[in-house]
């Protein structure tokens, strides 16, 4: 079984990862909930200290890459001053995804306050700093968009006042909305104890007997959406995809001047810019994708070469060539090695180097 303490190497702000192109810091943003001003501030930090683009993660967070090693203390201070590092001890366990359109359009309930309460409860509990940094909470407003992907503990709203506390995708405990945060935190404690007895594991699916032994647990039969956040105008917001998950300074600056409300980073590596539906043409001019029929809406890639030393190809160049060829392959992910970092949760075509022969034929000159 995977050991928690010796192999849990997910980066944070205070524990950077050293890649081929420099140090990488990962910033957790619970529920992907931020503001245009904060996003702009983070973009300026990236421009000052490293490679200028912000990299969106599949957990609705951000990474800054190409940084000096050691990471300058001034960068850490700037990230903290921007509100992105509220806890030194818990920064790597604040892994919470949530329905990106909650409170903007659709859903049974606005789960944004729920995410804030869960994050606060997590950070206030010293023992929960011991959760594995791969452990993920998923908070779903009832539409089934984030509980259709892999996660450890979650909440799925049924209506305004009731829902399921979820343990993995298949099991749950019926709970009132008012009691759900406390129950999730208690389940996190129980997971830690069970994990310790098992020698240290990262996920609830590693402990099937523990899951089935929980008080009140039942198998759930919930339906899920696997199509990601819709693009275009949604509830007055602008929903856009960020090609290759790299948000350029020009794109961040345009978001900053067009948003009139919160900005949400989506697990499908897009942005929902509240109140900016009428600014979609300006956002699209910077290369952000608002057309669901664009090949870019269906193509992703791991960071690949030359940034990652494991990579056998320049994944971003191949993905770009694939998009420019007008690919009709459907949902496709390009990986530089078998690890398949950042691959989407739903059905997709995996193009993995060096066996990505279809890709190589389509993008032969992109090396
Ligand atoms: S999939 Fe392989 S090549 Fe791509 S980022 Fe992950 S480790 Fe690097």
XYZ file of C-alpha atoms and ligand atoms in Angstrom:
375
model
C 0.000 0.000 0.000
C 1.142 3.520 -0.695
C 2.842 5.116 2.289
C 1.559 8.532 3.258
C 4.593 10.039 4.844
C 7.419 8.930 2.588
C 5.890 9.275 -0.871
C 3.321 12.047 -0.562
C 5.176 14.572 -2.662
C 2.407 16.817 -4.015
C 3.829 20.324 -4.155
C 2.567 23.350 -2.292
C 3.676 26.935 -1.909
C 5.865 26.061 1.067
C 7.038 22.789 -0.481
C 7.877 23.455 -4.150
C 8.590 20.716 -6.657
C 11.725 21.011 -8.751
C 10.958 20.346 -12.438
C 13.140 20.546 -15.524
C 12.087 24.167 -16.101
C 12.556 25.305 -12.495
C 10.581 25.197 -9.271
C 6.807 24.684 -9.314
C 4.411 25.827 -6.595
C 0.810 24.645 -6.394
C -1.828 26.908 -4.915
C -5.033 25.372 -3.563
C -8.178 27.390 -4.253
C -11.109 25.617 -2.545
C -14.044 25.285 -4.905
C -12.012 27.235 -7.486
C -13.602 30.325 -5.955
C -11.601 33.488 -6.421
C -11.963 37.015 -7.763
C -10.750 38.757 -10.879
C -8.507 41.005 -8.779
C -6.904 38.013 -7.031
C -6.397 36.246 -10.347
C -4.779 39.376 -11.768
C -2.517 39.614 -8.736
C -1.458 35.979 -9.126
C -0.739 36.586 -12.807
C 1.528 39.510 -11.928
C 3.353 37.330 -9.375
C 3.902 34.692 -12.087
C 5.202 37.341 -14.495
C 7.608 38.743 -11.930
C 9.072 35.474 -10.679
C 8.721 32.724 -13.274
C 7.161 31.611 -16.519
C 4.422 34.181 -17.021
C 1.460 31.852 -17.555
C -0.719 30.531 -14.748
C -1.344 26.794 -15.029
C -4.844 25.637 -14.066
C -5.077 22.262 -12.325
C -7.765 19.572 -12.471
C -8.579 20.373 -8.840
C -9.480 23.950 -9.725
C -6.217 25.342 -8.385
C -3.236 27.090 -9.937
C 0.432 26.345 -10.441
C 3.295 28.788 -10.977
C 6.194 27.260 -12.921
C 9.707 28.130 -14.004
C 10.524 29.684 -10.632
C 13.995 30.112 -9.132
C 15.191 27.420 -6.719
C 14.953 28.188 -3.854
C 11.654 29.987 -4.323
C 12.099 33.624 -3.231
C 10.559 34.516 0.137
C 9.046 37.543 -1.588
C 6.949 35.238 -3.774
C 5.625 33.358 -0.739
C 4.799 36.685 0.920
C 3.014 37.876 -2.235
C 0.960 34.665 -2.456
C 0.048 34.969 1.230
C -0.820 38.668 0.858
C -3.111 37.719 -2.022
C -5.098 35.485 0.358
C -3.984 32.222 -1.255
C -2.108 30.845 1.757
C -4.374 31.179 4.807
C -2.760 28.241 6.618
C 0.873 27.159 6.703
C 0.058 23.805 8.217
C -2.931 22.860 6.047
C -2.078 24.342 2.649
C -1.643 20.959 0.933
C -4.852 19.401 2.322
C -7.217 22.190 1.200
C -8.234 20.086 -1.792
C -11.894 20.897 -2.458
C -13.648 20.929 -5.816
C -17.208 22.208 -6.179
C -19.840 22.672 -8.867
C -18.437 25.672 -10.785
C -21.806 27.156 -11.744
C -23.266 26.935 -8.238
C -25.003 30.164 -7.272
C -24.708 31.382 -10.868
C -26.954 29.032 -12.814
C -28.839 25.837 -11.955
C -28.199 23.389 -9.134
C -30.381 22.567 -6.129
C -28.492 24.901 -3.786
C -25.647 27.433 -3.784
C -22.769 25.424 -2.286
C -20.262 28.289 -2.151
C -20.911 28.992 1.576
C -20.622 25.233 2.230
C -17.135 25.217 0.664
C -16.053 28.142 2.840
C -17.315 26.383 5.993
C -15.621 23.108 5.064
C -12.313 24.842 4.318
C -12.485 26.739 7.608
C -13.265 23.551 9.555
C -10.417 21.716 7.858
C -7.885 24.450 8.610
C -9.059 24.790 12.225
C -8.412 21.127 13.000
C -4.713 20.403 13.663
C -5.061 16.631 13.220
C -6.519 16.998 9.719
C -3.236 18.528 8.534
C -2.174 14.863 8.393
C -4.558 14.024 5.531
C -2.728 12.886 2.400
C -2.300 15.799 -0.015
C -3.977 13.679 -2.712
C -7.148 13.350 -0.626
C -9.981 15.222 -2.339
C -13.327 16.644 -1.200
C -16.053 17.156 -3.831
C -19.029 19.423 -3.110
C -21.844 19.057 -5.615
C -24.876 21.331 -5.777
C -27.101 18.532 -7.035
C -26.357 18.602 -10.734
C -23.843 15.748 -10.484
C -20.938 17.476 -12.200
C -18.163 17.013 -9.630
C -19.318 13.822 -7.921
C -19.039 12.002 -11.258
C -15.246 12.152 -11.007
C -12.918 10.434 -8.576
C -12.868 11.871 -5.037
C -12.640 10.740 -1.423
C -15.296 12.521 0.642
C -18.064 14.718 -0.682
C -21.514 16.209 -0.358
C -24.235 15.883 -2.968
C -27.194 18.176 -2.429
C -30.669 16.755 -2.982
C -32.462 19.981 -2.167
C -31.825 23.132 -0.129
C -31.757 21.276 3.205
C -30.770 17.677 2.538
C -28.189 15.641 0.744
C -25.700 12.790 0.853
C -22.371 12.751 2.605
C -20.447 10.695 0.079
C -17.597 8.287 0.734
C -16.055 7.719 -2.652
C -18.437 7.614 -5.595
C -20.685 4.718 -4.617
C -21.482 5.003 -0.902
C -23.164 7.683 1.176
C -24.889 8.658 4.394
C -28.100 10.714 4.284
C -27.518 13.987 6.118
C -29.021 17.434 6.575
C -27.159 20.309 4.937
C -26.697 21.858 8.372
C -24.880 18.777 9.717
C -22.948 17.839 6.596
C -19.702 19.784 7.184
C -19.316 18.341 10.690
C -19.988 14.836 9.353
C -17.402 15.199 6.574
C -14.778 16.383 9.049
C -15.613 13.467 11.355
C -15.333 11.041 8.424
C -11.936 12.553 7.583
C -10.827 11.787 11.147
C -12.144 8.237 10.870
C -10.338 7.819 7.545
C -7.046 8.908 9.113
C -7.431 6.365 11.917
C -8.340 3.561 9.486
C -5.497 4.555 7.173
C -3.043 4.410 10.043
C -4.254 0.916 10.968
C -3.742 -0.120 7.328
C -0.185 1.193 7.260
C -0.938 4.473 5.503
C -3.085 4.838 2.360
C -4.106 7.878 0.320
C -7.712 7.238 -0.642
C -10.988 5.865 0.703
C -11.117 3.320 -2.131
C -8.059 1.714 -0.533
C -10.248 0.911 2.495
C -13.406 -0.806 1.176
C -14.128 -2.653 4.434
C -13.876 0.573 6.422
C -16.304 2.274 4.015
C -18.886 -0.510 4.370
C -18.532 -0.483 8.187
C -19.506 3.186 8.591
C -22.614 3.940 10.609
C -25.629 4.600 8.349
C -23.746 4.031 5.104
C -25.685 2.892 2.033
C -24.887 2.315 -1.603
C -26.094 5.334 -3.613
C -27.444 5.249 -7.149
C -26.733 8.817 -8.240
C -26.590 9.952 -11.843
C -23.674 12.088 -12.961
C -22.713 14.559 -15.653
C -19.376 13.942 -17.310
C -19.371 16.672 -19.907
C -17.661 19.405 -17.884
C -18.850 22.971 -17.517
C -20.786 24.253 -20.566
C -19.016 26.999 -22.536
C -20.448 30.345 -23.648
C -22.963 32.575 -21.862
C -24.375 30.875 -18.719
C -26.571 32.711 -16.253
C -25.049 36.078 -17.208
C -21.537 34.687 -16.749
C -18.904 34.003 -19.390
C -17.744 30.376 -19.321
C -14.513 29.778 -21.209
C -11.939 27.051 -21.678
C -8.257 27.876 -21.180
C -6.252 26.189 -23.979
C -3.623 23.827 -22.559
C -4.680 25.079 -19.103
C -2.193 27.958 -19.430
C -3.702 31.351 -18.635
C -1.585 34.027 -20.292
C -1.013 37.503 -18.819
C -3.210 39.040 -21.554
C -6.044 36.636 -20.741
C -5.780 37.282 -16.997
C -5.756 41.039 -17.622
C -8.879 40.816 -19.801
C -10.671 38.750 -17.148
C -9.718 41.395 -14.611
C -11.298 44.230 -16.567
C -14.439 42.366 -17.669
C -15.542 40.578 -14.474
C -18.216 42.190 -12.363
C -18.412 39.420 -9.770
C -16.546 36.305 -8.642
C -14.388 34.183 -10.904
C -14.505 30.388 -10.653
C -11.746 28.067 -11.834
C -13.326 24.856 -13.131
C -11.970 21.307 -12.750
C -12.159 21.079 -16.558
C -9.561 23.866 -16.646
C -11.759 26.730 -17.604
C -13.009 29.917 -15.997
C -16.506 31.116 -15.180
C -16.408 34.895 -15.080
C -19.539 36.134 -13.320
C -21.439 38.961 -14.985
C -19.220 38.947 -18.074
C -21.424 37.222 -20.672
C -21.495 40.358 -22.805
C -17.691 40.409 -22.816
C -17.299 36.961 -24.377
C -15.999 38.464 -27.660
C -13.209 40.305 -25.771
C -12.300 37.158 -23.846
C -12.319 35.068 -27.035
C -10.027 37.597 -28.738
C -7.315 36.681 -26.228
C -7.550 32.995 -27.189
C -9.944 31.840 -24.490
C -12.446 29.353 -25.907
C -16.181 30.047 -25.708
C -17.264 27.791 -28.565
C -18.164 24.231 -27.486
C -17.454 23.075 -31.044
C -13.852 24.328 -31.001
C -11.310 21.466 -31.074
C -9.657 23.193 -28.096
C -12.687 22.404 -25.960
C -11.833 18.698 -26.292
C -8.006 18.648 -26.219
C -5.751 18.706 -23.189
C -2.137 17.792 -22.519
C 0.168 17.159 -19.603
C 2.856 19.789 -19.208
C 5.307 17.463 -20.974
C 8.647 18.353 -22.483
C 10.676 20.430 -22.163
C 9.228 21.264 -18.717
C 9.061 17.667 -17.463
C 12.110 15.456 -17.734
C 9.964 12.293 -17.987
C 8.413 13.439 -21.224
C 9.338 11.859 -24.531
C 7.637 14.565 -26.614
C 6.670 18.233 -26.510
C 3.072 17.495 -25.545
C 1.858 21.065 -25.873
C 3.234 21.402 -29.393
C 1.512 18.174 -30.415
C -1.769 19.184 -28.790
C -1.597 22.559 -30.547
C -0.984 20.877 -33.903
C -3.868 18.521 -33.203
C -6.220 21.427 -32.425
C -5.053 23.365 -35.482
C -5.690 20.318 -37.657
C -9.363 20.601 -36.683
C -9.258 17.279 -34.824
C -12.528 15.412 -34.709
C -11.170 12.688 -32.435
C -13.407 13.810 -29.556
C -12.139 14.248 -25.993
C -8.400 13.661 -26.251
C -5.523 13.905 -23.781
C -1.859 13.984 -24.814
C 0.689 12.606 -22.315
C 4.464 12.560 -22.476
C 4.689 9.276 -20.567
C 2.537 6.522 -19.094
C 1.809 8.541 -15.973
C -0.863 10.520 -17.891
C -0.816 13.546 -15.573
C -3.947 15.671 -15.793
C -5.955 13.170 -17.838
C -9.682 13.934 -17.653
C -11.912 11.746 -15.495
C -14.523 10.922 -18.144
C -14.242 8.873 -21.313
C -11.451 10.115 -23.572
C -8.790 9.092 -26.066
C -5.348 8.765 -24.486
C -2.455 9.667 -26.763
C 0.629 8.597 -24.842
C 4.213 8.965 -26.073
C 5.906 7.152 -27.665
C 2.996 5.065 -28.914
C 0.893 8.045 -29.952
C 1.245 7.138 -33.596
C -2.034 8.762 -34.629
C -0.907 11.976 -33.030
C 2.550 11.808 -34.562
C 0.996 11.398 -38.005
C -1.226 14.413 -37.461
C 1.411 16.615 -35.912
C 4.656 15.312 -37.357
C 6.308 18.689 -37.707
C 5.517 19.920 -34.252
C 8.514 18.376 -32.501
S 2.502 12.501 -17.850
Fe 4.705 12.070 -17.700
S 5.602 13.550 -19.093
Fe 3.548 14.294 -18.638
S 3.822 15.713 -16.914
Fe 3.300 13.673 -16.086
S 5.300 12.741 -15.624
Fe 5.682 14.470 -17.040
